[in-house]
Amino acid sequence: MPLVRIDIMEGRPPEKIRELHGRVAALVAEILDTPIERVRTYITQFPPEGWGIGGVPADVARADEVAARRAATAERASS
């Protein structure tokens, strides 16, 4: 049973997370020639301040990207 773990910065819409699960599972099943039902995916989302990029927290190093994701998340929540 293949298990694929993906760690990403939080803030992506739920539909993108669902798509990531599906597409990664399909690719692993194809490459390993195993039924997709046997493939497991595990996606962990971390807050930007929990990531370090070159010794700098991601909420600082990628401030514009983090702000854009937070705004998009807030917009989805208000819709």
mmCIF file of C-alpha atoms in Angstrom:
data_model
loop_
_atom_site.group_PDB
_atom_site.id
_atom_site.type_symbol
_atom_site.label_atom_id
_atom_site.label_comp_id
_atom_site.label_asym_id
_atom_site.label_seq_id
_atom_site.Cartn_x
_atom_site.Cartn_y
_atom_site.Cartn_z
ATOM 1 C CA MET A 1 0.000 0.000 0.000
ATOM 2 C CA PRO A 2 1.781 3.170 -1.161
ATOM 3 C CA LEU A 3 1.500 6.194 1.108
ATOM 4 C CA VAL A 4 2.355 9.644 -0.221
ATOM 5 C CA ARG A 5 2.797 12.479 2.255
ATOM 6 C CA ILE A 6 2.715 16.085 1.101
ATOM 7 C CA ASP A 7 3.500 19.077 3.296
ATOM 8 C CA ILE A 8 2.309 22.451 2.008
ATOM 9 C CA MET A 9 1.710 25.931 3.302
ATOM 10 C CA GLU A 10 -1.911 26.473 4.305
ATOM 11 C CA GLY A 11 -4.298 28.736 2.458
ATOM 12 C CA ARG A 12 -5.235 26.803 -0.650
ATOM 13 C CA PRO A 13 -8.926 26.245 -1.376
ATOM 14 C CA PRO A 14 -10.437 22.869 -0.416
ATOM 15 C CA GLU A 15 -11.127 22.014 -4.061
ATOM 16 C CA LYS A 16 -7.389 22.282 -4.817
ATOM 17 C CA ILE A 17 -6.571 19.961 -1.917
ATOM 18 C CA ARG A 18 -9.148 17.443 -3.202
ATOM 19 C CA GLU A 19 -7.675 17.710 -6.707
ATOM 20 C CA LEU A 20 -4.176 17.161 -5.332
ATOM 21 C CA HIS A 21 -5.314 13.980 -3.517
ATOM 22 C CA GLY A 22 -6.926 12.626 -6.678
ATOM 23 C CA ARG A 23 -4.192 13.469 -9.149
ATOM 24 C CA VAL A 24 -1.329 12.299 -6.936
ATOM 25 C CA ALA A 25 -3.124 9.017 -6.209
ATOM 26 C CA ALA A 26 -3.802 8.452 -9.902
ATOM 27 C CA LEU A 27 -0.179 9.137 -10.828
ATOM 28 C CA VAL A 28 1.210 6.842 -8.135
ATOM 29 C CA ALA A 29 -1.220 4.081 -9.133
ATOM 30 C CA GLU A 30 -0.163 4.415 -12.766
ATOM 31 C CA ILE A 31 3.578 4.466 -12.077
ATOM 32 C CA LEU A 32 3.482 1.601 -9.576
ATOM 33 C CA ASP A 33 0.898 -0.368 -11.562
ATOM 34 C CA THR A 34 -1.335 -0.781 -8.523
ATOM 35 C CA PRO A 35 -5.060 -0.193 -8.024
ATOM 36 C CA ILE A 36 -5.791 3.411 -7.031
ATOM 37 C CA GLU A 37 -7.831 2.081 -4.104
ATOM 38 C CA ARG A 38 -4.555 0.933 -2.522
ATOM 39 C CA VAL A 39 -2.926 4.374 -2.720
ATOM 40 C CA ARG A 40 -3.079 6.600 0.353
ATOM 41 C CA THR A 41 -2.383 10.322 0.368
ATOM 42 C CA TYR A 42 -1.812 12.495 3.407
ATOM 43 C CA ILE A 43 -1.619 16.269 3.063
ATOM 44 C CA THR A 44 -0.462 18.382 5.974
ATOM 45 C CA GLN A 45 -0.933 22.128 5.841
ATOM 46 C CA PHE A 46 1.307 24.327 7.950
ATOM 47 C CA PRO A 47 0.913 28.006 8.814
ATOM 48 C CA PRO A 48 3.405 30.283 7.015
ATOM 49 C CA GLU A 49 5.238 31.101 10.239
ATOM 50 C CA GLY A 50 5.912 27.369 10.648
ATOM 51 C CA TRP A 51 7.938 27.231 7.419
ATOM 52 C CA GLY A 52 11.500 28.432 7.046
ATOM 53 C CA ILE A 53 12.952 29.435 3.697
ATOM 54 C CA GLY A 54 16.654 30.138 3.773
ATOM 55 C CA GLY A 55 16.476 30.744 7.499
ATOM 56 C CA VAL A 56 13.597 33.218 7.191
ATOM 57 C CA PRO A 57 10.001 32.391 8.193
ATOM 58 C CA ALA A 58 7.756 32.079 5.126
ATOM 59 C CA ASP A 59 5.341 34.697 6.462
ATOM 60 C CA VAL A 60 8.239 37.147 6.063
ATOM 61 C CA ALA A 61 10.006 35.679 3.008
ATOM 62 C CA ARG A 62 6.756 35.295 1.060
ATOM 63 C CA ALA A 63 4.688 38.038 2.646
ATOM 64 C CA ASP A 64 2.887 38.987 -0.604
ATOM 65 C CA GLU A 65 1.945 35.374 -1.390
ATOM 66 C CA VAL A 66 0.779 34.743 2.181
ATOM 67 C CA ALA A 67 -1.337 37.918 2.175
ATOM 68 C CA ALA A 68 -2.922 36.960 -1.168
ATOM 69 C CA ARG A 69 -3.815 33.482 0.107
ATOM 70 C CA ARG A 70 -5.305 34.866 3.305
ATOM 71 C CA ALA A 71 -7.391 37.370 1.321
ATOM 72 C CA ALA A 72 -8.629 34.625 -1.020
ATOM 73 C CA THR A 73 -9.513 32.422 1.960
ATOM 74 C CA ALA A 74 -11.440 35.267 3.610
ATOM 75 C CA GLU A 75 -13.257 35.993 0.346
ATOM 76 C CA ARG A 76 -14.287 32.333 -0.045
ATOM 77 C CA ALA A 77 -15.517 32.271 3.550
ATOM 78 C CA SER A 78 -17.711 35.335 3.010
ATOM 79 C CA SER A 79 -19.249 33.973 -0.210
#
